[in-house]
């Protein structure tokens, strides 16, 4: 891969220095489209995490004392660097993660959006005064950076999930140590190069690439210098980190799994909804926590929806993200392939029908990679695994419903609560159902209710806290009350 000719073995960035792992160990980064090794990066361990945390702790007082304007300036510069390097970064992203190049460019832009958004929000951390019942007393509320942040990010959006944490943390005046996902460390390295080039002082942001995440997570949890943990990934790992962090009552933000319902009411246009469904479900090969997992379609328009949905999905071209016409890339690894096969065969055994796809893909363009055929299942029912388990892959599971009350109950019948989607032309219904859905985000005739300006996050077992928007920076700030007697 042309953009990755230089060695990346010095991929740990601590105190402004690029270095190898303390142990000297490395691990391979694999291209999921062809199973080939891309490069080798440092396999950081607990000692590296500790050194990174200590560096962040040393850098904290000066960074916290810098003005919001100074921090903002650096984030603006990093935004400019990422934006100018979009093409190169998109190619690295496609190489290590697999998504089509066009989608990779969109993700790089989304990543840069967080830098500019929080460059602006840095200056808007307003406190307030509160009237007191005592004439001789004043209350002052202000917000101060928490301290050192330990951040863990996933492989599915390997660049935007990093800036979504790093930008608000830095804007707030926190310092940070990031552990990126083991499958996709290369985008992380590029973000840190951009921060370095933007003039970020040494030690303010530190990167520890690692093959084994557990020792790094343990150090984040146990080291008292870390004041806050921010995690995006699976619900099970999020819970276990939270359990660990509870010992010192560290602040925690979590963006976890989802099981999004996508409800198409009888007054919606089934063809329009099916086109939206086909676009949304197969974005990033279904590897998104806000990807719809259950399509509930009203019985009166079910067949029309399924016809267009199947037709669109069957036409999606899979292959290397570098091929111009490819709309769908590989899954990240073999474990993901196995999960798809297991969910499909379980559903079919219990009576579902695959109207397209349903198995691993064959053929020269896809054989070497982790390609599962884009699939539509109809007749999906609550006893099937796919109805409860997050799929994280290219399978659209369709169920029928007959009335609004039942479908709201069914949609909410999940331990997750991240995103939900509804299609309707009835304004009252749109509001009524949006309010009744127990999810953090609802798209109404809208398949992309996300933006750096909008609060992203879930309820129930989908997470704690919000990223992006005004809310995002407050995840990195403590509230302080000052009471003054005159
Ligand atoms: P997925 O199954 O989708 O890969 P994970 O939750 O396992 O989701 O991974 C998301 C991120 O969490 C990755 O960066 C991974 O390395 C990290 N991770 C996994 N287990 C741990 C752990 N015990 N401590 C810290 N980070 C972890």
Short mmCIF file of C-alpha atoms and ligand atoms in Angstrom, two decimals:
data_model
loop_
_atom_site.label_atom_id
_atom_site.label_comp_id
_atom_site.label_asym_id
_atom_site.label_seq_id
_atom_site.Cartn_x
_atom_site.Cartn_y
_atom_site.Cartn_z
CA UNK A 1 0.00 0.00 0.00
CA UNK A 2 1.69 3.18 -1.21
CA UNK A 3 0.84 5.40 1.75
CA UNK A 4 2.29 2.98 4.27
CA UNK A 5 5.80 2.41 3.11
CA UNK A 6 7.46 3.80 6.21
CA UNK A 7 7.81 1.58 9.23
CA UNK A 8 5.36 2.16 12.04
CA UNK A 9 7.13 0.19 14.76
CA UNK A 10 7.63 3.41 16.76
CA UNK A 11 3.91 3.82 17.13
CA UNK A 12 3.72 4.70 20.82
CA UNK A 13 3.64 8.43 21.46
CA UNK A 14 4.51 9.49 25.00
CA UNK A 15 5.66 12.87 26.22
CA UNK A 16 6.02 14.10 22.65
CA UNK A 17 8.28 11.20 21.58
CA UNK A 18 7.53 8.34 19.16
CA UNK A 19 8.89 5.10 20.54
CA UNK A 20 8.63 1.31 20.48
CA UNK A 21 6.95 -0.72 23.21
CA UNK A 22 8.96 -1.05 26.43
CA UNK A 23 8.97 -4.81 25.79
CA UNK A 24 10.17 -4.31 22.20
CA UNK A 25 7.21 -6.40 20.99
CA UNK A 26 5.27 -5.65 17.83
CA UNK A 27 2.17 -6.98 16.08
CA UNK A 28 0.87 -7.09 12.55
CA UNK A 29 -1.91 -5.01 11.08
CA UNK A 30 -3.94 -6.94 8.52
CA UNK A 31 -5.90 -5.70 5.51
CA UNK A 32 -9.35 -7.29 5.92
CA UNK A 33 -10.02 -7.17 2.18
CA UNK A 34 -7.23 -9.62 1.34
CA UNK A 35 -5.91 -10.95 4.63
CA UNK A 36 -2.44 -9.54 3.87
CA UNK A 37 -0.12 -7.89 6.39
CA UNK A 38 -0.01 -4.10 5.96
CA UNK A 39 2.66 -3.21 8.50
CA UNK A 40 3.83 -3.82 12.04
CA UNK A 41 3.18 -1.61 15.05
CA UNK A 42 4.33 -1.54 18.66
CA UNK A 43 2.55 -3.92 21.02
CA UNK A 44 2.36 -1.67 24.07
CA UNK A 45 1.84 -3.13 27.52
CA UNK A 46 1.10 -2.02 31.02
CA UNK A 47 4.46 -0.30 31.49
CA UNK A 48 3.81 1.83 28.40
CA UNK A 49 0.34 2.72 29.63
CA UNK A 50 1.78 3.74 33.00
CA UNK A 51 4.45 5.90 31.36
CA UNK A 52 1.81 7.52 29.15
CA UNK A 53 -0.44 8.26 32.13
CA UNK A 54 2.46 9.75 34.07
CA UNK A 55 3.34 11.93 31.11
CA UNK A 56 -0.29 13.09 30.82
CA UNK A 57 -0.38 13.84 34.55
CA UNK A 58 2.78 15.95 34.31
CA UNK A 59 1.38 17.88 31.36
CA UNK A 60 -2.01 18.47 32.98
CA UNK A 61 -1.43 21.54 35.19
CA UNK A 62 -0.02 23.69 32.38
CA UNK A 63 -2.59 22.51 29.84
CA UNK A 64 -5.48 23.07 32.24
CA UNK A 65 -4.13 26.55 32.94
CA UNK A 66 -3.84 27.47 29.25
CA UNK A 67 -6.64 29.65 27.91
CA UNK A 68 -9.53 28.22 25.95
CA UNK A 69 -8.32 30.39 23.08
CA UNK A 70 -4.90 28.73 23.08
CA UNK A 71 -6.41 25.24 23.15
CA UNK A 72 -8.88 26.18 20.46
CA UNK A 73 -6.10 27.41 18.18
CA UNK A 74 -4.33 24.05 18.32
CA UNK A 75 -7.55 22.15 17.59
CA UNK A 76 -8.20 24.42 14.61
CA UNK A 77 -4.72 23.67 13.29
CA UNK A 78 -5.27 19.92 13.73
CA UNK A 79 -8.60 20.26 11.87
CA UNK A 80 -6.81 21.98 9.00
CA UNK A 81 -4.13 19.25 8.85
CA UNK A 82 -6.68 16.43 8.83
CA UNK A 83 -8.75 18.22 6.23
CA UNK A 84 -5.75 18.85 3.98
CA UNK A 85 -4.70 15.20 4.29
CA UNK A 86 -8.16 13.74 3.66
CA UNK A 87 -7.19 11.66 0.66
CA UNK A 88 -4.12 10.11 2.25
CA UNK A 89 -5.94 9.38 5.51
CA UNK A 90 -8.91 7.87 3.68
CA UNK A 91 -6.56 5.48 1.92
CA UNK A 92 -5.01 4.38 5.19
CA UNK A 93 -8.47 3.94 6.66
CA UNK A 94 -9.67 1.79 3.76
CA UNK A 95 -6.52 -0.30 3.92
CA UNK A 96 -6.78 -1.19 7.58
CA UNK A 97 -10.56 -1.20 8.01
CA UNK A 98 -11.93 -2.08 4.59
CA UNK A 99 -14.69 0.46 3.99
CA UNK A 100 -15.07 1.88 0.47
CA UNK A 101 -12.80 4.85 -0.18
CA UNK A 102 -15.75 7.22 -0.58
CA UNK A 103 -17.05 6.23 2.86
CA UNK A 104 -13.52 6.59 4.25
CA UNK A 105 -13.36 10.17 2.95
CA UNK A 106 -16.70 10.88 4.61
CA UNK A 107 -15.37 9.47 7.85
CA UNK A 108 -12.21 11.59 7.72
CA UNK A 109 -14.41 14.65 7.28
CA UNK A 110 -16.57 13.54 10.23
CA UNK A 111 -13.38 13.10 12.28
CA UNK A 112 -12.19 16.59 11.35
CA UNK A 113 -15.65 17.98 12.22
CA UNK A 114 -15.10 17.09 15.89
CA UNK A 115 -11.85 19.03 15.94
CA UNK A 116 -13.42 22.21 14.62
CA UNK A 117 -16.61 21.79 16.63
CA UNK A 118 -14.71 21.50 19.91
CA UNK A 119 -12.24 24.21 18.88
CA UNK A 120 -15.36 26.37 19.02
CA UNK A 121 -16.96 24.80 22.10
CA UNK A 122 -13.73 25.28 24.09
CA UNK A 123 -14.67 28.96 24.32
CA UNK A 124 -18.24 28.31 25.43
CA UNK A 125 -17.71 26.59 28.77
CA UNK A 126 -19.86 29.09 30.59
CA UNK A 127 -20.40 28.95 34.33
CA UNK A 128 -23.24 30.73 36.14
CA UNK A 129 -24.20 32.65 39.26
CA UNK A 130 -27.13 31.56 41.40
CA UNK A 131 -29.14 33.88 43.63
CA UNK A 132 -28.80 32.96 47.29
CA UNK A 133 -31.50 33.12 49.99
CA UNK A 134 -28.93 35.02 52.07
CA UNK A 135 -28.35 38.66 51.20
CA UNK A 136 -24.68 38.37 52.14
CA UNK A 137 -23.97 35.29 50.04
CA UNK A 138 -23.10 34.69 46.38
CA UNK A 139 -22.99 31.38 44.52
CA UNK A 140 -20.65 30.89 41.62
CA UNK A 141 -20.63 27.74 39.44
CA UNK A 142 -17.67 26.94 37.28
CA UNK A 143 -16.43 24.01 35.22
CA UNK A 144 -12.93 22.62 35.49
CA UNK A 145 -11.14 19.88 33.54
CA UNK A 146 -11.27 16.49 35.26
CA UNK A 147 -7.60 15.63 34.73
CA UNK A 148 -6.07 12.68 32.89
CA UNK A 149 -8.44 10.78 30.61
CA UNK A 150 -8.00 7.14 29.59
CA UNK A 151 -9.68 6.55 26.20
CA UNK A 152 -10.40 3.30 24.37
CA UNK A 153 -11.76 3.30 20.82
CA UNK A 154 -13.10 0.69 18.37
CA UNK A 155 -12.10 -0.41 14.86
CA UNK A 156 -15.37 0.26 13.01
CA UNK A 157 -14.90 4.04 12.76
CA UNK A 158 -11.18 4.11 13.47
CA UNK A 159 -10.57 7.83 12.96
CA UNK A 160 -13.78 9.64 13.92
CA UNK A 161 -14.21 7.76 17.19
CA UNK A 162 -10.79 9.05 18.21
CA UNK A 163 -11.37 12.74 17.52
CA UNK A 164 -14.84 12.46 19.10
CA UNK A 165 -13.03 11.81 22.40
CA UNK A 166 -9.69 13.58 21.99
CA UNK A 167 -11.09 16.90 20.73
CA UNK A 168 -13.52 17.55 23.62
CA UNK A 169 -11.02 16.28 26.20
CA UNK A 170 -8.33 18.67 24.95
CA UNK A 171 -10.81 21.52 24.53
CA UNK A 172 -11.89 21.07 28.15
CA UNK A 173 -8.28 21.26 29.37
CA UNK A 174 -7.83 17.55 30.11
CA UNK A 175 -4.83 15.53 29.02
CA UNK A 176 -5.35 12.10 27.51
CA UNK A 177 -3.97 8.63 26.86
CA UNK A 178 -5.58 6.76 23.97
CA UNK A 179 -5.57 3.05 23.27
CA UNK A 180 -6.93 2.45 19.77
CA UNK A 181 -8.38 -0.88 18.62
CA UNK A 182 -5.82 -3.55 17.80
CA UNK A 183 -7.29 -4.06 14.31
CA UNK A 184 -6.94 -0.40 13.31
CA UNK A 185 -4.00 1.39 14.96
CA UNK A 186 -2.86 3.21 11.81
CA UNK A 187 -5.54 5.91 11.75
CA UNK A 188 -4.78 6.61 15.40
CA UNK A 189 -1.10 7.15 14.60
CA UNK A 190 -2.12 9.66 11.93
CA UNK A 191 -4.36 11.61 14.32
CA UNK A 192 -1.49 11.90 16.78
CA UNK A 193 0.89 13.01 14.04
CA UNK A 194 -1.63 15.73 13.21
CA UNK A 195 -1.85 16.83 16.85
CA UNK A 196 1.93 16.92 17.06
CA UNK A 197 2.17 18.97 13.86
CA UNK A 198 -0.53 21.29 15.20
CA UNK A 199 1.79 22.21 18.07
CA UNK A 200 0.22 20.30 20.94
CA UNK A 201 2.61 20.47 23.92
CA UNK A 202 4.43 17.25 24.82
CA UNK A 203 2.52 14.90 27.10
CA UNK A 204 -0.93 16.44 26.53
CA UNK A 205 -2.05 13.61 24.25
CA UNK A 206 -0.41 10.19 24.38
CA UNK A 207 -0.95 7.09 22.28
CA UNK A 208 -0.40 3.46 23.28
CA UNK A 209 -0.97 0.96 20.49
CA UNK A 210 -1.48 -2.55 21.83
CA UNK A 211 -2.34 -6.04 20.67
CA UNK A 212 -3.72 -7.07 24.05
CA UNK A 213 -6.08 -4.38 25.37
CA UNK A 214 -6.59 -5.79 28.85
CA UNK A 215 -3.38 -4.63 30.60
CA UNK A 216 -3.93 -1.13 29.24
CA UNK A 217 -7.54 -1.11 30.42
CA UNK A 218 -6.42 -2.41 33.82
CA UNK A 219 -3.87 0.39 34.15
CA UNK A 220 -6.52 2.98 33.22
CA UNK A 221 -8.81 1.58 35.89
CA UNK A 222 -6.27 1.12 38.66
CA UNK A 223 -3.91 4.05 38.24
CA UNK A 224 -5.17 6.82 40.53
CA UNK A 225 -3.72 9.46 38.19
CA UNK A 226 -6.53 8.69 35.70
CA UNK A 227 -9.67 10.66 36.58
CA UNK A 228 -11.92 9.64 33.73
CA UNK A 229 -12.46 6.71 31.42
CA UNK A 230 -14.11 7.07 28.03
CA UNK A 231 -14.89 3.95 26.04
CA UNK A 232 -16.55 3.05 22.75
CA UNK A 233 -17.02 -0.64 22.06
CA UNK A 234 -19.01 -3.63 23.13
CA UNK A 235 -21.43 -3.60 26.03
CA UNK A 236 -19.63 -6.47 27.75
CA UNK A 237 -16.22 -4.74 27.77
CA UNK A 238 -17.86 -1.41 28.69
CA UNK A 239 -19.48 -3.03 31.70
CA UNK A 240 -16.31 -4.70 32.84
CA UNK A 241 -14.32 -1.44 32.60
CA UNK A 242 -17.08 0.36 34.50
CA UNK A 243 -17.02 -2.27 37.23
CA UNK A 244 -13.27 -1.74 37.53
CA UNK A 245 -13.53 2.05 37.47
CA UNK A 246 -16.14 2.00 40.23
CA UNK A 247 -13.51 1.05 42.77
CA UNK A 248 -12.10 4.58 42.64
CA UNK A 249 -15.40 6.08 41.44
CA UNK A 250 -13.79 7.38 38.28
CA UNK A 251 -16.02 9.23 35.88
CA UNK A 252 -17.04 7.05 32.96
CA UNK A 253 -18.51 7.74 29.50
CA UNK A 254 -19.64 4.77 27.44
CA UNK A 255 -20.82 4.35 23.86
CA UNK A 256 -21.79 0.69 23.63
CA UNK A 257 -23.81 -1.67 21.51
CA UNK A 258 -27.21 -1.09 19.97
CA UNK A 259 -30.14 -2.97 18.51
CA UNK A 260 -31.88 -0.29 16.50
CA UNK A 261 -35.49 -0.74 15.42
CA UNK A 262 -36.45 0.75 12.03
CA UNK A 263 -40.23 1.13 11.91
CA UNK A 264 -42.09 1.73 8.66
CA UNK A 265 -45.68 2.78 9.31
CA UNK A 266 -48.56 2.17 6.91
CA UNK A 267 -48.71 5.84 5.89
CA UNK A 268 -45.06 5.86 4.72
CA UNK A 269 -43.92 5.26 1.16
CA UNK A 270 -42.54 1.69 1.33
CA UNK A 271 -40.25 2.18 -1.65
CA UNK A 272 -38.67 5.33 -0.23
CA UNK A 273 -38.29 3.65 3.17
CA UNK A 274 -36.75 0.54 1.60
CA UNK A 275 -34.20 2.65 -0.27
CA UNK A 276 -33.27 4.35 2.99
CA UNK A 277 -33.09 0.99 4.74
CA UNK A 278 -30.76 -0.47 2.10
CA UNK A 279 -28.45 2.52 2.36
CA UNK A 280 -28.36 2.68 6.13
CA UNK A 281 -28.16 -1.02 7.00
CA UNK A 282 -25.20 -1.72 4.75
CA UNK A 283 -23.14 1.35 5.57
CA UNK A 284 -19.78 0.16 6.85
CA UNK A 285 -20.98 -3.40 6.06
CA UNK A 286 -23.45 -3.10 8.93
CA UNK A 287 -20.61 -2.61 11.41
CA UNK A 288 -22.09 0.36 13.25
CA UNK A 289 -23.71 0.56 16.66
CA UNK A 290 -26.55 2.63 15.18
CA UNK A 291 -27.14 0.17 12.33
CA UNK A 292 -30.79 -1.02 12.22
CA UNK A 293 -31.11 -4.53 13.57
CA UNK A 294 -34.88 -5.02 13.35
CA UNK A 295 -36.94 -3.67 10.45
CA UNK A 296 -40.60 -3.55 11.54
CA UNK A 297 -42.79 -3.04 8.49
CA UNK A 298 -46.57 -2.62 8.64
CA UNK A 299 -48.31 -5.69 7.20
CA UNK A 300 -50.17 -3.61 4.57
CA UNK A 301 -46.91 -2.46 2.90
CA UNK A 302 -44.61 -5.29 3.93
CA UNK A 303 -44.34 -6.98 0.53
CA UNK A 304 -43.68 -3.73 -1.35
CA UNK A 305 -40.96 -2.85 1.15
CA UNK A 306 -39.33 -6.27 0.95
CA UNK A 307 -39.34 -6.23 -2.84
CA UNK A 308 -37.45 -2.93 -3.11
CA UNK A 309 -35.21 -3.72 -0.14
CA UNK A 310 -34.20 -7.09 -1.59
CA UNK A 311 -33.70 -5.64 -5.04
CA UNK A 312 -31.41 -2.88 -3.73
CA UNK A 313 -29.44 -5.17 -1.44
CA UNK A 314 -28.91 -7.80 -4.15
CA UNK A 315 -27.29 -5.12 -6.32
CA UNK A 316 -24.75 -3.98 -3.72
CA UNK A 317 -21.33 -4.73 -5.08
CA UNK A 318 -18.83 -6.13 -2.59
CA UNK A 319 -15.06 -6.04 -2.88
CA UNK A 320 -11.97 -4.02 -2.09
CA UNK A 321 -12.77 -0.52 -0.92
CA UNK A 322 -10.35 0.75 -3.55
CA UNK A 323 -12.53 -0.50 -6.43
CA UNK A 324 -14.63 2.37 -7.72
CA UNK A 325 -18.00 0.62 -7.86
CA UNK A 326 -17.75 -1.19 -4.57
CA UNK A 327 -20.49 -0.28 -2.09
CA UNK A 328 -19.73 -2.82 0.56
CA UNK A 329 -16.41 -3.83 2.05
CA UNK A 330 -15.34 -6.84 4.08
CA UNK A 331 -16.14 -7.65 7.67
CA UNK A 332 -13.30 -7.02 10.08
CA UNK A 333 -12.31 -10.61 10.82
CA UNK A 334 -13.23 -14.29 10.80
CA UNK A 335 -15.07 -14.08 14.13
CA UNK A 336 -17.48 -11.61 12.53
CA UNK A 337 -18.01 -14.00 9.60
CA UNK A 338 -18.80 -16.83 12.01
CA UNK A 339 -21.34 -14.68 13.84
CA UNK A 340 -23.16 -13.88 10.57
CA UNK A 341 -23.37 -17.55 9.61
CA UNK A 342 -24.61 -18.49 13.06
CA UNK A 343 -27.32 -15.81 13.15
CA UNK A 344 -28.53 -16.64 9.64
CA UNK A 345 -28.70 -20.40 10.15
CA UNK A 346 -30.44 -19.96 13.51
CA UNK A 347 -33.05 -17.67 11.89
CA UNK A 348 -33.60 -19.97 8.93
CA UNK A 349 -33.93 -23.02 11.21
CA UNK A 350 -36.67 -21.13 13.05
CA UNK A 351 -38.60 -20.19 9.92
CA UNK A 352 -37.04 -17.02 8.45
CA UNK A 353 -36.45 -16.76 4.71
CA UNK A 354 -33.38 -15.24 3.01
CA UNK A 355 -34.67 -13.26 0.04
CA UNK A 356 -31.08 -12.50 -0.94
CA UNK A 357 -27.62 -13.46 0.37
CA UNK A 358 -27.28 -15.69 3.41
CA UNK A 359 -23.74 -17.06 3.09
CA UNK A 360 -20.06 -16.26 2.67
CA UNK A 361 -19.33 -14.80 -0.76
CA UNK A 362 -17.38 -16.68 -3.39
CA UNK A 363 -15.38 -15.45 -6.38
CA UNK A 364 -11.90 -14.09 -7.07
CA UNK A 365 -12.54 -10.51 -5.89
CA UNK A 366 -13.69 -11.55 -2.44
CA UNK A 367 -12.35 -15.00 -1.66
CA UNK A 368 -9.29 -13.93 0.30
CA UNK A 369 -11.16 -11.42 2.50
CA UNK A 370 -13.94 -11.56 5.06
CA UNK A 371 -16.90 -11.06 2.74
CA UNK A 372 -20.40 -12.10 3.80
CA UNK A 373 -23.11 -11.61 1.19
CA UNK A 374 -25.48 -8.69 1.88
CA UNK A 375 -28.53 -10.49 3.22
CA UNK A 376 -32.23 -9.83 3.75
CA UNK A 377 -34.17 -12.11 6.10
CA UNK A 378 -37.96 -11.97 6.26
CA UNK A 379 -40.27 -13.57 8.80
CA UNK A 380 -37.94 -12.71 11.68
CA UNK A 381 -39.49 -13.43 15.08
CA UNK A 382 -38.52 -12.79 18.72
CA UNK A 383 -37.28 -16.35 19.32
CA UNK A 384 -34.41 -15.87 16.85
CA UNK A 385 -30.92 -14.85 17.94
CA UNK A 386 -30.81 -12.01 15.44
CA UNK A 387 -33.85 -10.44 17.10
CA UNK A 388 -31.89 -9.95 20.34
CA UNK A 389 -28.15 -10.07 19.56
CA UNK A 390 -26.41 -7.17 17.91
CA UNK A 391 -25.52 -8.34 14.39
CA UNK A 392 -22.76 -5.88 13.43
CA UNK A 393 -22.86 -7.12 9.87
CA UNK A 394 -24.70 -7.01 6.54
CA UNK A 395 -27.98 -8.69 7.47
CA UNK A 396 -31.32 -6.87 7.30
CA UNK A 397 -33.87 -8.67 9.49
CA UNK A 398 -37.50 -7.87 8.61
CA UNK A 399 -40.54 -8.38 10.87
CA UNK A 400 -44.23 -7.51 10.28
CA UNK A 401 -46.47 -5.54 12.61
CA UNK A 402 -50.13 -4.57 12.71
CA UNK A 403 -50.52 -1.61 15.05
CA UNK A 404 -48.63 1.25 16.66
CA UNK A 405 -48.97 0.15 20.27
CA UNK A 406 -47.60 -3.30 19.54
CA UNK A 407 -44.69 -2.04 17.50
CA UNK A 408 -43.61 0.47 20.14
CA UNK A 409 -43.67 -2.30 22.73
CA UNK A 410 -41.68 -4.61 20.45
CA UNK A 411 -39.16 -1.89 19.52
CA UNK A 412 -38.50 -1.13 23.19
CA UNK A 413 -38.18 -4.81 24.08
CA UNK A 414 -34.38 -4.81 24.08
CA UNK A 415 -31.68 -4.20 26.65
CA UNK A 416 -30.16 -1.69 24.24
CA UNK A 417 -31.25 1.92 23.69
CA UNK A 418 -29.00 3.68 21.20
CA UNK A 419 -30.67 4.63 17.89
CA UNK A 420 -34.16 4.09 16.48
CA UNK A 421 -35.67 5.06 13.13
CA UNK A 422 -39.24 5.67 12.06
CA UNK A 423 -40.82 6.33 8.70
CA UNK A 424 -44.19 8.08 8.72
CA UNK A 425 -45.83 11.06 7.04
CA UNK A 426 -48.05 11.74 10.05
CA UNK A 427 -46.53 14.50 12.21
CA UNK A 428 -48.48 13.57 15.34
CA UNK A 429 -47.39 9.97 15.04
CA UNK A 430 -43.78 11.01 14.41
CA UNK A 431 -43.69 12.93 17.68
CA UNK A 432 -45.76 10.46 19.68
CA UNK A 433 -43.63 7.50 18.66
CA UNK A 434 -40.31 9.39 18.98
CA UNK A 435 -41.23 10.25 22.55
CA UNK A 436 -42.31 6.68 23.36
CA UNK A 437 -39.14 5.03 22.05
CA UNK A 438 -36.59 4.37 24.80
CA UNK A 439 -33.56 5.24 22.72
CA UNK A 440 -30.99 8.04 22.85
CA UNK A 441 -31.45 9.04 19.21
CA UNK A 442 -34.43 8.82 16.86
CA UNK A 443 -34.30 9.40 13.11
CA UNK A 444 -37.67 10.45 11.65
CA UNK A 445 -37.63 9.78 7.91
CA UNK A 446 -33.91 10.33 8.42
CA UNK A 447 -31.22 7.71 8.12
CA UNK A 448 -28.40 9.87 9.42
CA UNK A 449 -29.27 11.68 12.64
CA UNK A 450 -25.58 12.20 13.46
CA UNK A 451 -23.29 15.22 13.38
CA UNK A 452 -20.49 16.69 15.48
CA UNK A 453 -23.11 19.27 16.49
CA UNK A 454 -25.65 16.70 17.73
CA UNK A 455 -25.51 14.71 20.99
CA UNK A 456 -24.69 11.06 20.27
CA UNK A 457 -25.33 8.40 22.87
CA UNK A 458 -27.63 5.83 24.31
CA UNK A 459 -29.79 4.85 27.24
CA UNK A 460 -30.15 1.50 29.03
CA UNK A 461 -27.25 -0.85 28.19
CA UNK A 462 -26.15 1.27 25.24
CA UNK A 463 -24.15 3.63 27.36
CA UNK A 464 -23.66 6.61 29.60
CA UNK A 465 -23.07 10.20 28.59
CA UNK A 466 -23.08 11.92 25.22
CA UNK A 467 -20.45 12.67 22.59
CA UNK A 468 -20.44 15.65 20.24
CA UNK A 469 -22.63 18.73 20.66
CA UNK A 470 -22.58 21.05 23.66
CA UNK A 471 -22.93 18.02 25.90
CA UNK A 472 -19.70 16.43 24.63
CA UNK A 473 -17.30 18.80 26.36
CA UNK A 474 -19.09 18.54 29.72
CA UNK A 475 -18.17 14.85 29.86
CA UNK A 476 -14.62 16.09 30.55
CA UNK A 477 -15.46 18.80 33.07
CA UNK A 478 -16.26 18.75 36.77
CA UNK A 479 -18.73 21.24 38.18
CA UNK A 480 -17.48 23.35 41.07
CA UNK A 481 -19.59 25.49 43.34
CA UNK A 482 -18.04 28.45 45.10
CA UNK A 483 -20.12 29.98 47.90
CA UNK A 484 -18.97 33.42 49.02
CA UNK A 485 -19.99 35.24 52.19
CA UNK A 486 -19.67 38.97 51.78
P1 LIG B 1 -15.52 -5.54 19.43
O1 LIG B 1 -16.00 -6.86 19.93
O2 LIG B 1 -16.48 -4.86 18.59
O3 LIG B 1 -14.12 -5.53 18.91
P2 LIG B 1 -14.57 -4.59 21.94
O4 LIG B 1 -15.38 -3.97 23.03
O5 LIG B 1 -13.91 -5.88 22.20
O6 LIG B 1 -15.52 -4.61 20.70
O7 LIG B 1 -13.45 -3.57 21.45
C1 LIG B 1 -13.56 -2.19 21.51
C2 LIG B 1 -12.29 -1.63 22.10
O8 LIG B 1 -12.18 -2.12 23.43
C3 LIG B 1 -11.02 -2.03 21.38
O9 LIG B 1 -10.11 -0.95 21.42
C4 LIG B 1 -10.50 -3.16 22.24
O10 LIG B 1 -9.11 -3.31 22.17
C5 LIG B 1 -10.88 -2.66 23.60
N1 LIG B 1 -10.93 -3.66 24.67
C6 LIG B 1 -11.37 -4.92 24.63
N2 LIG B 1 -11.22 -5.52 25.83
C7 LIG B 1 -10.66 -4.59 26.66
C8 LIG B 1 -10.24 -4.57 28.04
N3 LIG B 1 -10.38 -5.62 28.82
N4 LIG B 1 -9.72 -3.42 28.53
C9 LIG B 1 -9.58 -2.33 27.75
N5 LIG B 1 -9.95 -2.30 26.47
C10 LIG B 1 -10.49 -3.40 25.93
#
